[in-house]
XYZ file of C-alpha atoms in Angstrom:
633
model
C 145.383 41.437 -48.716
C 143.959 44.179 -50.991
C 147.073 46.366 -50.130
C 149.466 43.617 -51.076
C 147.474 42.850 -54.320
C 147.657 46.539 -55.220
C 151.354 46.779 -54.637
C 152.047 43.555 -56.582
C 150.029 44.956 -59.462
C 152.059 48.339 -59.427
C 155.300 46.354 -59.405
C 154.034 44.136 -62.264
C 152.854 47.064 -64.371
C 156.139 49.004 -63.727
C 158.297 46.244 -65.252
C 159.529 47.396 -68.670
C 159.118 43.817 -69.929
C 155.334 44.000 -69.640
C 154.044 46.452 -72.209
C 150.432 45.445 -71.834
C 148.841 43.591 -69.053
C 145.546 41.770 -69.095
C 144.182 41.371 -65.527
C 141.691 38.691 -64.535
C 140.153 38.049 -61.147
C 139.163 34.495 -60.269
C 137.474 33.731 -57.146
C 137.661 29.851 -56.894
C 134.537 28.676 -55.302
C 132.412 25.520 -54.800
C 129.218 25.437 -57.142
C 126.390 23.332 -55.952
C 123.986 21.204 -58.033
C 125.875 21.456 -61.383
C 124.480 18.982 -63.883
C 126.232 19.443 -67.300
C 125.303 15.923 -68.612
C 121.727 16.204 -67.377
C 122.077 12.945 -65.428
C 123.353 13.874 -61.947
C 123.629 16.960 -59.807
C 126.856 17.450 -57.897
C 129.261 19.890 -56.337
C 131.954 21.270 -58.717
C 134.866 23.664 -58.379
C 134.086 26.849 -60.473
C 135.094 30.473 -60.715
C 133.188 33.473 -59.466
C 130.266 31.305 -58.414
C 129.679 29.845 -61.891
C 130.644 26.732 -63.814
C 132.319 26.097 -66.168
C 135.116 28.588 -65.499
C 135.332 31.474 -68.136
C 137.692 31.071 -71.046
C 140.762 33.434 -71.222
C 141.707 35.130 -74.575
C 144.701 37.291 -74.867
C 147.078 38.766 -77.424
C 150.627 37.527 -77.571
C 151.890 41.167 -77.174
C 150.341 41.307 -73.717
C 150.807 39.382 -70.591
C 148.379 37.953 -68.083
C 147.971 38.778 -64.414
C 145.560 36.293 -62.908
C 144.536 37.136 -59.261
C 143.347 33.686 -57.764
C 141.501 33.832 -54.595
C 140.884 30.600 -52.892
C 137.395 30.290 -51.386
C 137.525 26.527 -50.945
C 138.143 24.804 -47.755
C 141.388 23.173 -49.041
C 144.471 24.514 -50.674
C 144.545 25.027 -54.487
C 146.736 26.116 -57.366
C 146.439 27.063 -60.994
C 148.765 25.742 -63.822
C 148.767 27.608 -67.186
C 149.404 24.442 -69.246
C 152.043 24.673 -71.991
C 153.353 28.041 -70.954
C 157.211 28.468 -70.469
C 156.984 30.843 -67.540
C 160.601 32.080 -68.356
C 162.705 31.028 -65.266
C 159.798 31.696 -62.859
C 158.713 28.200 -61.987
C 157.345 29.426 -58.620
C 154.411 30.699 -60.902
C 153.982 27.498 -62.798
C 151.257 26.292 -60.329
C 152.354 22.673 -59.792
C 151.758 21.870 -56.014
C 154.873 20.783 -54.272
C 156.906 21.494 -57.384
C 156.526 25.296 -57.789
C 154.453 26.446 -54.776
C 153.071 25.405 -51.441
C 149.402 25.937 -52.482
C 146.983 28.843 -51.910
C 145.474 28.581 -48.440
C 141.784 29.111 -48.024
C 140.964 32.778 -47.926
C 144.247 33.851 -49.571
C 145.117 35.087 -53.167
C 148.013 34.037 -55.369
C 148.792 36.539 -58.151
C 149.883 34.457 -61.240
C 152.044 36.552 -63.648
C 152.195 34.829 -67.057
C 154.740 36.592 -69.235
C 153.031 35.901 -72.540
C 154.720 38.808 -74.330
C 158.330 37.603 -73.735
C 157.576 33.820 -74.287
C 157.217 33.882 -77.989
C 154.127 31.668 -77.677
C 150.732 31.708 -79.168
C 148.018 29.233 -79.971
C 145.781 26.917 -77.976
C 146.466 26.284 -74.163
C 144.373 25.880 -71.124
C 144.482 26.587 -67.388
C 143.568 24.028 -64.647
C 144.122 23.217 -61.130
C 147.315 21.340 -60.274
C 146.420 20.272 -56.722
C 144.825 17.137 -55.388
C 143.016 16.320 -58.643
C 140.891 19.458 -58.516
C 140.665 19.867 -62.326
C 138.762 16.512 -62.203
C 136.038 18.343 -60.192
C 135.910 21.083 -62.749
C 138.572 23.782 -62.203
C 139.650 23.972 -65.816
C 139.217 26.461 -68.755
C 140.630 27.282 -72.240
C 143.422 29.765 -72.594
C 143.951 31.073 -76.205
C 146.802 33.337 -77.272
C 146.419 35.365 -80.498
C 149.515 36.560 -82.345
C 149.476 39.820 -84.413
C 149.271 37.738 -87.630
C 147.894 34.288 -87.684
C 149.713 31.581 -90.050
C 146.474 30.776 -91.650
C 143.500 33.003 -92.634
C 139.902 32.158 -91.591
C 136.832 34.124 -90.991
C 135.830 33.118 -87.448
C 136.997 30.903 -84.688
C 135.508 28.730 -81.985
C 136.924 26.673 -79.143
C 135.818 23.080 -78.687
C 136.110 21.769 -75.086
C 136.130 18.057 -74.557
C 136.177 16.316 -71.157
C 135.251 13.160 -69.301
C 132.848 13.663 -66.323
C 132.424 12.052 -63.045
C 129.509 12.109 -60.761
C 131.439 11.517 -57.652
C 134.057 14.015 -56.271
C 137.781 13.350 -56.814
C 138.396 12.699 -53.145
C 135.785 9.920 -53.013
C 137.057 8.283 -56.163
C 140.646 8.395 -54.947
C 139.730 6.534 -51.818
C 138.260 3.820 -54.002
C 141.201 3.866 -56.385
C 144.039 3.740 -53.890
C 142.819 1.011 -51.953
C 143.809 -2.553 -51.016
C 140.362 -3.590 -52.380
C 141.660 -2.523 -55.850
C 145.050 -4.149 -55.943
C 145.039 -4.229 -59.763
C 144.696 -0.495 -59.991
C 141.458 -0.229 -61.981
C 140.991 3.550 -62.521
C 137.624 5.215 -61.916
C 135.434 5.026 -65.090
C 133.812 8.359 -66.216
C 130.109 8.522 -65.978
C 129.809 10.598 -69.194
C 131.661 12.741 -71.727
C 131.231 16.471 -72.068
C 131.541 18.772 -75.175
C 130.898 22.462 -75.159
C 131.982 25.572 -77.122
C 133.510 28.888 -76.393
C 134.347 31.954 -78.431
C 136.969 34.427 -77.212
C 136.255 34.983 -73.503
C 132.738 33.645 -73.456
C 131.191 30.128 -73.204
C 128.484 29.608 -75.813
C 124.878 29.294 -74.618
C 122.465 26.242 -75.222
C 120.358 26.086 -78.364
C 117.078 27.879 -78.222
C 114.262 25.630 -76.870
C 116.552 23.423 -74.809
C 115.913 22.890 -71.137
C 119.258 22.504 -69.373
C 119.773 22.239 -65.639
C 119.485 25.690 -64.084
C 123.032 25.910 -62.489
C 124.811 25.147 -65.748
C 122.086 26.765 -67.954
C 124.381 29.522 -69.273
C 126.511 26.970 -71.238
C 125.255 24.481 -73.812
C 126.653 20.985 -73.421
C 126.522 17.920 -75.837
C 123.086 17.774 -77.599
C 122.270 21.195 -76.224
C 125.355 22.785 -77.805
C 125.795 23.971 -81.349
C 128.263 25.950 -83.606
C 126.340 28.306 -86.028
C 127.902 28.193 -89.502
C 127.375 30.466 -92.442
C 127.661 28.799 -95.886
C 131.161 29.427 -97.581
C 133.002 30.865 -94.562
C 136.067 29.135 -93.159
C 136.192 28.489 -89.427
C 139.068 27.680 -87.053
C 138.149 25.127 -84.388
C 140.571 25.027 -81.338
C 139.938 21.582 -79.856
C 141.078 21.036 -76.286
C 140.999 17.826 -74.290
C 140.426 18.752 -70.654
C 139.891 15.046 -69.653
C 141.368 13.459 -66.529
C 141.375 9.897 -68.171
C 139.632 9.142 -71.343
C 141.030 9.878 -74.717
C 138.708 11.112 -77.471
C 138.212 10.618 -81.233
C 136.849 13.777 -82.875
C 135.255 14.247 -86.458
C 132.515 16.258 -88.145
C 130.247 14.611 -90.513
C 130.145 16.043 -94.042
C 133.127 18.497 -93.643
C 136.771 18.327 -94.458
C 139.193 19.035 -91.582
C 142.578 20.526 -92.028
C 144.871 20.200 -89.168
C 146.977 23.378 -88.743
C 148.187 23.528 -85.030
C 149.133 21.095 -82.251
C 149.793 22.277 -78.697
C 150.603 25.881 -79.615
C 152.850 24.813 -82.688
C 151.687 26.014 -86.120
C 152.109 23.121 -88.575
C 151.850 22.455 -92.282
C 148.266 21.939 -93.303
C 147.250 18.216 -93.147
C 143.773 16.875 -94.156
C 142.479 14.305 -91.598
C 139.323 12.393 -91.318
C 139.533 12.182 -87.547
C 141.581 13.587 -84.585
C 142.598 11.545 -81.645
C 143.383 13.475 -78.354
C 144.907 12.178 -75.161
C 144.291 14.114 -71.970
C 145.668 17.713 -72.291
C 146.378 17.637 -75.928
C 145.136 20.364 -78.232
C 144.709 20.801 -81.955
C 143.301 23.519 -84.273
C 141.533 22.569 -87.602
C 140.211 24.763 -90.360
C 136.689 23.734 -91.559
C 135.023 25.517 -94.574
C 131.223 25.612 -94.302
C 129.252 23.900 -96.994
C 127.356 25.782 -99.638
C 124.452 23.478 -100.260
C 121.147 24.701 -101.736
C 119.327 22.320 -99.372
C 121.173 22.902 -96.010
C 121.354 20.305 -93.345
C 122.683 20.509 -89.786
C 125.641 18.168 -89.414
C 126.787 16.048 -86.317
C 129.934 16.745 -84.490
C 131.258 13.611 -82.889
C 133.549 13.068 -79.875
C 133.748 9.447 -79.064
C 135.636 8.223 -75.879
C 138.643 5.956 -76.226
C 137.359 3.457 -73.756
C 140.104 0.829 -74.479
C 141.764 1.878 -71.210
C 138.768 1.226 -69.170
C 138.754 -1.911 -67.242
C 135.009 -2.213 -67.770
C 132.502 -0.324 -69.752
C 129.414 0.224 -67.607
C 126.093 -0.408 -69.219
C 124.960 2.997 -68.106
C 127.896 4.736 -69.944
C 127.267 6.303 -73.341
C 130.926 6.949 -74.513
C 129.829 8.847 -77.606
C 129.079 12.532 -77.394
C 127.324 14.476 -80.225
C 126.574 18.043 -80.897
C 125.712 19.834 -84.238
C 126.827 22.306 -86.701
C 123.675 24.539 -87.359
C 123.183 26.125 -90.717
C 119.439 26.700 -90.173
C 117.384 26.065 -87.073
C 114.623 24.447 -89.138
C 117.122 22.232 -91.234
C 117.015 18.547 -90.732
C 119.964 16.960 -88.663
C 122.329 14.608 -90.406
C 124.160 12.106 -88.232
C 126.139 9.529 -90.260
C 126.708 7.402 -87.252
C 129.769 5.694 -85.881
C 132.872 4.701 -87.836
C 134.315 1.228 -88.287
C 137.865 2.205 -87.481
C 139.669 5.036 -85.622
C 142.563 6.905 -86.986
C 145.515 7.777 -84.860
C 147.744 10.873 -85.497
C 151.478 10.155 -85.569
C 153.127 13.095 -84.076
C 156.292 12.628 -86.107
C 154.340 13.053 -89.284
C 153.375 16.754 -88.330
C 155.712 19.507 -89.681
C 156.114 22.738 -87.776
C 155.875 25.883 -89.942
C 158.771 27.520 -88.011
C 161.791 25.371 -88.795
C 164.071 24.301 -85.955
C 166.565 21.607 -86.736
C 166.997 18.720 -84.550
C 168.902 19.789 -81.384
C 172.422 18.322 -80.928
C 172.674 14.958 -79.147
C 173.215 15.144 -75.409
C 172.593 13.040 -72.284
C 169.605 10.747 -71.900
C 167.160 10.327 -69.038
C 165.661 6.739 -69.470
C 162.263 6.281 -67.844
C 160.471 2.897 -67.709
C 156.858 3.062 -67.048
C 155.336 0.346 -64.978
C 152.398 -0.299 -62.555
C 152.428 -2.800 -59.632
C 150.767 -3.808 -56.401
C 153.007 -2.562 -53.617
C 153.925 -3.666 -50.304
C 151.053 -1.849 -48.762
C 148.514 -3.591 -50.992
C 147.794 -0.640 -53.237
C 148.624 -0.218 -56.888
C 151.024 2.495 -57.925
C 152.701 3.865 -60.998
C 156.467 4.057 -61.353
C 159.231 5.373 -63.278
C 162.279 2.999 -63.182
C 160.696 1.085 -60.277
C 160.136 4.120 -58.075
C 156.780 5.920 -57.398
C 157.053 9.721 -57.122
C 156.248 11.229 -53.674
C 155.721 14.993 -53.537
C 158.577 16.682 -51.474
C 157.754 18.382 -48.243
C 159.555 21.533 -49.612
C 158.436 22.573 -53.032
C 161.435 21.728 -55.277
C 161.534 25.276 -56.738
C 161.991 26.611 -53.265
C 164.746 24.061 -52.537
C 166.607 25.449 -55.523
C 166.348 28.993 -54.205
C 167.459 28.191 -50.542
C 170.125 25.529 -50.785
C 173.013 27.724 -52.130
C 175.683 25.768 -53.741
C 174.073 22.580 -52.659
C 171.250 23.178 -55.092
C 173.278 21.437 -57.794
C 173.363 18.233 -55.800
C 170.801 15.966 -57.232
C 170.307 13.710 -54.064
C 168.928 16.819 -52.253
C 165.680 16.585 -54.261
C 165.118 12.959 -53.562
C 164.216 10.091 -55.957
C 162.941 10.872 -59.513
C 164.694 14.301 -59.582
C 167.240 14.919 -62.317
C 169.590 17.978 -62.266
C 170.702 19.183 -65.662
C 173.085 22.099 -66.585
C 172.155 25.142 -68.437
C 171.921 24.851 -72.212
C 172.598 21.110 -72.107
C 170.583 19.035 -74.604
C 168.536 16.328 -72.842
C 166.697 13.342 -74.216
C 163.838 11.891 -72.179
C 163.317 8.362 -73.376
C 160.029 6.871 -72.109
C 159.725 3.210 -72.549
C 156.049 2.033 -71.671
C 155.902 -1.423 -70.299
C 152.238 -0.896 -69.450
C 149.375 -2.361 -71.586
C 147.860 1.107 -72.038
C 148.855 4.264 -73.640
C 149.862 7.460 -71.701
C 149.830 11.156 -72.440
C 153.039 12.685 -71.138
C 153.386 16.433 -70.480
C 156.442 18.420 -69.777
C 156.093 21.860 -67.878
C 158.115 24.781 -69.001
C 159.161 23.459 -72.435
C 158.045 22.221 -75.710
C 160.130 19.229 -76.716
C 161.157 17.880 -80.062
C 159.785 14.312 -80.808
C 162.801 12.558 -82.276
C 161.947 8.906 -82.158
C 158.916 6.625 -81.705
C 158.764 2.908 -81.270
C 155.606 0.616 -81.293
C 157.578 -2.013 -79.364
C 160.503 -0.755 -77.349
C 162.080 -4.111 -76.429
C 161.865 -5.602 -80.116
C 164.852 -6.093 -82.320
C 162.854 -5.576 -85.397
C 163.701 -2.130 -86.711
C 160.189 -1.771 -88.552
C 158.592 -1.596 -84.990
C 161.493 -0.285 -82.963
C 163.634 1.995 -85.386
C 167.000 3.460 -84.193
C 167.088 7.074 -83.303
C 168.050 9.105 -86.326
C 170.189 12.279 -85.846
C 170.169 15.238 -88.062
C 166.461 15.503 -88.566
C 165.417 18.613 -90.465
C 162.503 19.900 -88.421
C 161.131 17.516 -85.765
C 157.566 18.085 -84.449
C 157.483 20.208 -81.166
C 154.668 20.002 -78.655
C 154.161 19.742 -74.918
C 151.850 16.593 -74.476
C 152.423 13.381 -76.356
C 150.837 9.910 -76.291
C 153.279 7.072 -75.655
C 151.724 3.910 -77.087
C 151.292 0.775 -75.044
C 154.495 -1.355 -75.148
C 156.108 1.366 -77.160
C 158.452 4.297 -76.620
C 158.962 7.914 -77.511
C 162.158 10.025 -77.212
C 161.852 13.822 -76.571
C 164.708 16.144 -76.796
C 164.922 19.589 -75.133
C 167.372 22.422 -74.673
C 167.811 23.120 -70.970
C 167.207 26.812 -71.498
C 164.674 27.480 -68.792
C 166.189 27.523 -65.200
C 163.932 26.267 -62.592
C 162.097 23.021 -61.742
C 159.764 21.574 -64.216
C 157.337 18.711 -63.800
C 157.105 15.771 -66.251
C 154.197 13.486 -65.736
C 151.386 11.445 -67.166
C 148.338 13.777 -67.727
C 145.943 10.965 -66.790
C 145.246 12.421 -63.433
C 144.690 9.003 -61.636
C 148.258 8.099 -62.841
C 149.797 11.371 -61.629
C 148.151 10.805 -58.195
C 149.685 7.377 -57.823
C 153.187 8.497 -58.861
C 153.843 8.542 -62.515
C 155.948 11.680 -62.367
C 159.453 13.099 -62.085
C 161.153 16.565 -61.696
C 163.623 18.190 -64.140
C 165.867 20.411 -61.944
C 167.318 22.759 -64.574
C 170.358 25.026 -64.044
C 169.646 25.518 -60.299
C 172.411 28.022 -59.724
C 171.377 30.202 -62.529
C 167.783 29.898 -61.403
C 168.959 31.362 -58.069
C 170.665 34.397 -59.808
C 167.502 35.179 -61.828
C 165.136 34.835 -58.816
C 166.858 37.678 -56.922
C 164.176 40.474 -56.281
C 161.586 38.470 -58.377
C 160.004 36.076 -55.939
C 156.856 37.769 -54.385
C 156.754 37.570 -50.567
C 153.352 35.864 -50.712
C 155.049 32.689 -52.113
C 156.694 32.203 -48.845
C 153.900 33.638 -46.754
C 151.476 31.030 -47.998
C 153.877 28.183 -47.223
C 153.839 29.361 -43.581
C 149.959 29.495 -43.666
C 149.858 25.939 -44.781
C 152.533 24.754 -42.349
C 154.687 23.840 -45.271
C 158.494 24.164 -44.960
C 159.840 26.438 -47.624
C 163.668 26.027 -47.422
C 166.193 23.314 -47.494
C 166.165 20.005 -49.247
C 163.156 17.936 -50.167
C 162.591 17.087 -46.409
C 163.206 20.675 -45.154
C 166.855 20.098 -43.941
C 169.910 22.186 -44.798
C 171.662 18.976 -46.096
C 172.103 17.122 -49.308
C 171.615 13.705 -47.773
C 169.373 13.923 -44.683
C 165.857 13.258 -45.901
C 164.496 12.187 -42.583
C 160.831 13.013 -41.879
C 159.879 12.603 -45.525
C 157.953 9.386 -46.001
C 158.800 7.732 -49.337
C 157.227 4.699 -50.913
C 155.247 2.548 -50.843
C 157.581 0.023 -52.581
C 157.309 -3.019 -54.906
C 156.655 -6.212 -53.163
C 159.888 -8.310 -52.937
C 158.974 -11.735 -54.527
C 160.567 -15.086 -53.617
C 161.887 -16.295 -50.234
C 162.945 -13.661 -47.748
C 165.580 -14.309 -44.998
C 162.801 -14.447 -42.301
C 160.747 -16.863 -44.324
C 163.761 -19.032 -44.985
C 164.405 -19.158 -41.289
C 160.881 -19.977 -40.369
C 160.742 -22.740 -42.979
C 164.087 -24.245 -41.733
C 162.751 -24.351 -38.213
C 159.431 -26.017 -39.366
C 161.428 -28.757 -41.397
C 163.771 -29.246 -38.427
C 160.759 -29.788 -35.945
C 159.091 -32.152 -38.429
C 162.167 -34.303 -38.937
C 162.814 -34.570 -35.218
C 159.107 -35.360 -34.789
C 159.286 -38.227 -37.330
C 162.368 -39.603 -35.610
C 160.798 -39.616 -32.253
C 157.735 -41.272 -33.514
C 159.832 -44.015 -35.223
C 161.943 -44.453 -32.046
C 158.805 -45.054 -29.943
C 157.229 -47.319 -32.537
C 160.241 -49.736 -32.063
C 159.864 -49.647 -28.371
C 162.539 -47.141 -27.685
C 162.456 -45.015 -24.588
C 164.147 -41.722 -23.741
C 165.187 -40.348 -20.242
C 164.493 -36.964 -19.008
C 168.220 -36.144 -19.253
C 168.428 -37.225 -22.888
C 165.342 -35.219 -23.622
C 166.756 -32.086 -22.018
C 170.002 -32.624 -23.987
C 168.113 -33.087 -27.189
C 166.194 -29.672 -26.656
C 169.497 -28.023 -26.089
C 170.955 -29.271 -29.219
C 167.959 -28.059 -31.200
C 168.135 -24.668 -29.682
C 171.882 -24.380 -30.440
C 171.210 -25.449 -34.201
C 168.359 -22.865 -34.567
C 170.596 -20.158 -33.125
C 173.369 -21.080 -35.491
C 170.975 -20.944 -38.414
C 169.449 -17.650 -37.383
C 173.050 -16.305 -37.282
C 173.620 -17.464 -40.861
C 170.479 -15.915 -42.172
C 171.015 -12.788 -40.127
C 174.304 -12.204 -41.895
C 172.552 -12.905 -45.245
C 169.853 -10.218 -44.279
C 172.423 -7.701 -43.361
C 174.317 -8.240 -46.531
C 171.172 -7.919 -48.669
C 170.257 -4.728 -46.937
């Protein structure tokens, strides 16, 4: 393993595209008795024996080589959220989309070509396998350009997240269960807020007494940001939540919004910031210059409108403080009467890119329903996403000319041509909002509707072409009952996941695959796919060639279990036949009773003939309904 790691590093460094490389070694481990909220000790997934994992900070002129060794007892992956990956979707980290998963005891060398991606700003890295980021495998990832668009004196990263006292596998068993046919998502037990600077998590405030395992990092009331009067600070705010949204604000300080999901934007003064799962913002905050300083509250309140219930034990409001002086009084202005919501379409990127030309549209209707197995699932267009047996990226690389055939990838996969312009129109029929994330791209947000099925243009405006500079980001909240339309240029050959970033919804199928320029992806992959990508598939007994089911075919998906499916309501053919038989028996019974009541009698021969007639009539009806059933199938 060390030999292969050494050779891979040499090859990586030898590439002329990589002028500078920052190497990071992550040993992904379980950490016992973590207790960040001070309420409950539990096992988490950390890095190098500690939790939370260390932040990553890098210059945009360098690239990242992250050596991820899996010391868990199950497969894992890492996804560098928001990074384009430049035609290397096998490095994107989405299980069953880009790779087979890192087996226990093995190492995957993630190469992130930062210096060729033209990206900078606020991102994060997290597990993309079996909900492991819910259990703590998540960390900030910040990229610094040579010259920032705005000047400031110092920067901090603010990490927000919801927190569960039970492990993800336990919660999933409760969630995907016939005992929860309505699909009530697991409710977080608390919220977390902590701070980082560059590549270090900030410690707790002096005099606090945090739990020993997580004592190196300050959380919630044990966390603070030290401000110096008159200085301007950049706060990079990241939601690493699995479910809950957050509303963020700071008492007594003005916030100027300057970045969203790695896109620098025109400065916009805001009172609050709302973040869905996986969204990021940067703000500028100028410290106060009071003669009598006070330490001011930082608020992060959960958006619990999506919770089916709010347990009495849950405090949805997290508070930390800005500290000017350790002896100064604390000022907490309390809750607010209303929450503000940021409209993405009101944000204006500093780098102007006109609206891309009109192209084809992929319409996606969001819905949830109780399925034929009694569990509740999420769907696009009435279909729940099921991960393929062969990671879709490896199907692209092994299907030859058949890689352009959409059916080879199964349901909810869409093949698009190189440099086509694609609209993804998400209509949300659900009663809750959903944050949707597209891998490998930033999309332009070109239309927003508050009620997608309305004929009123004030709530459902038509899509306007020719917009001067639409907002670009990688994760956007689609409102309940509303819709958003995203436009991209298909300029990144590979397979890219599009999914709701509420982890519970991803786990129950709210996802699809964009298979982009597969033949060009094949050409660009030659000599670039490390052997360990395929080796680790073999170690996990995962097929690594052929269509979604592992066959050299565009149509044969046998062996791949799809579904479950929506229940078919109304009268099915079998039920119709059964009811007809019951009615026939009842009528004959009443006739017989009436006959005997009038003194009638029936011979054995007549009774036998009557039975034969009934059997013949039943067979005739079964034939009719059988033809009906075959026709429907």
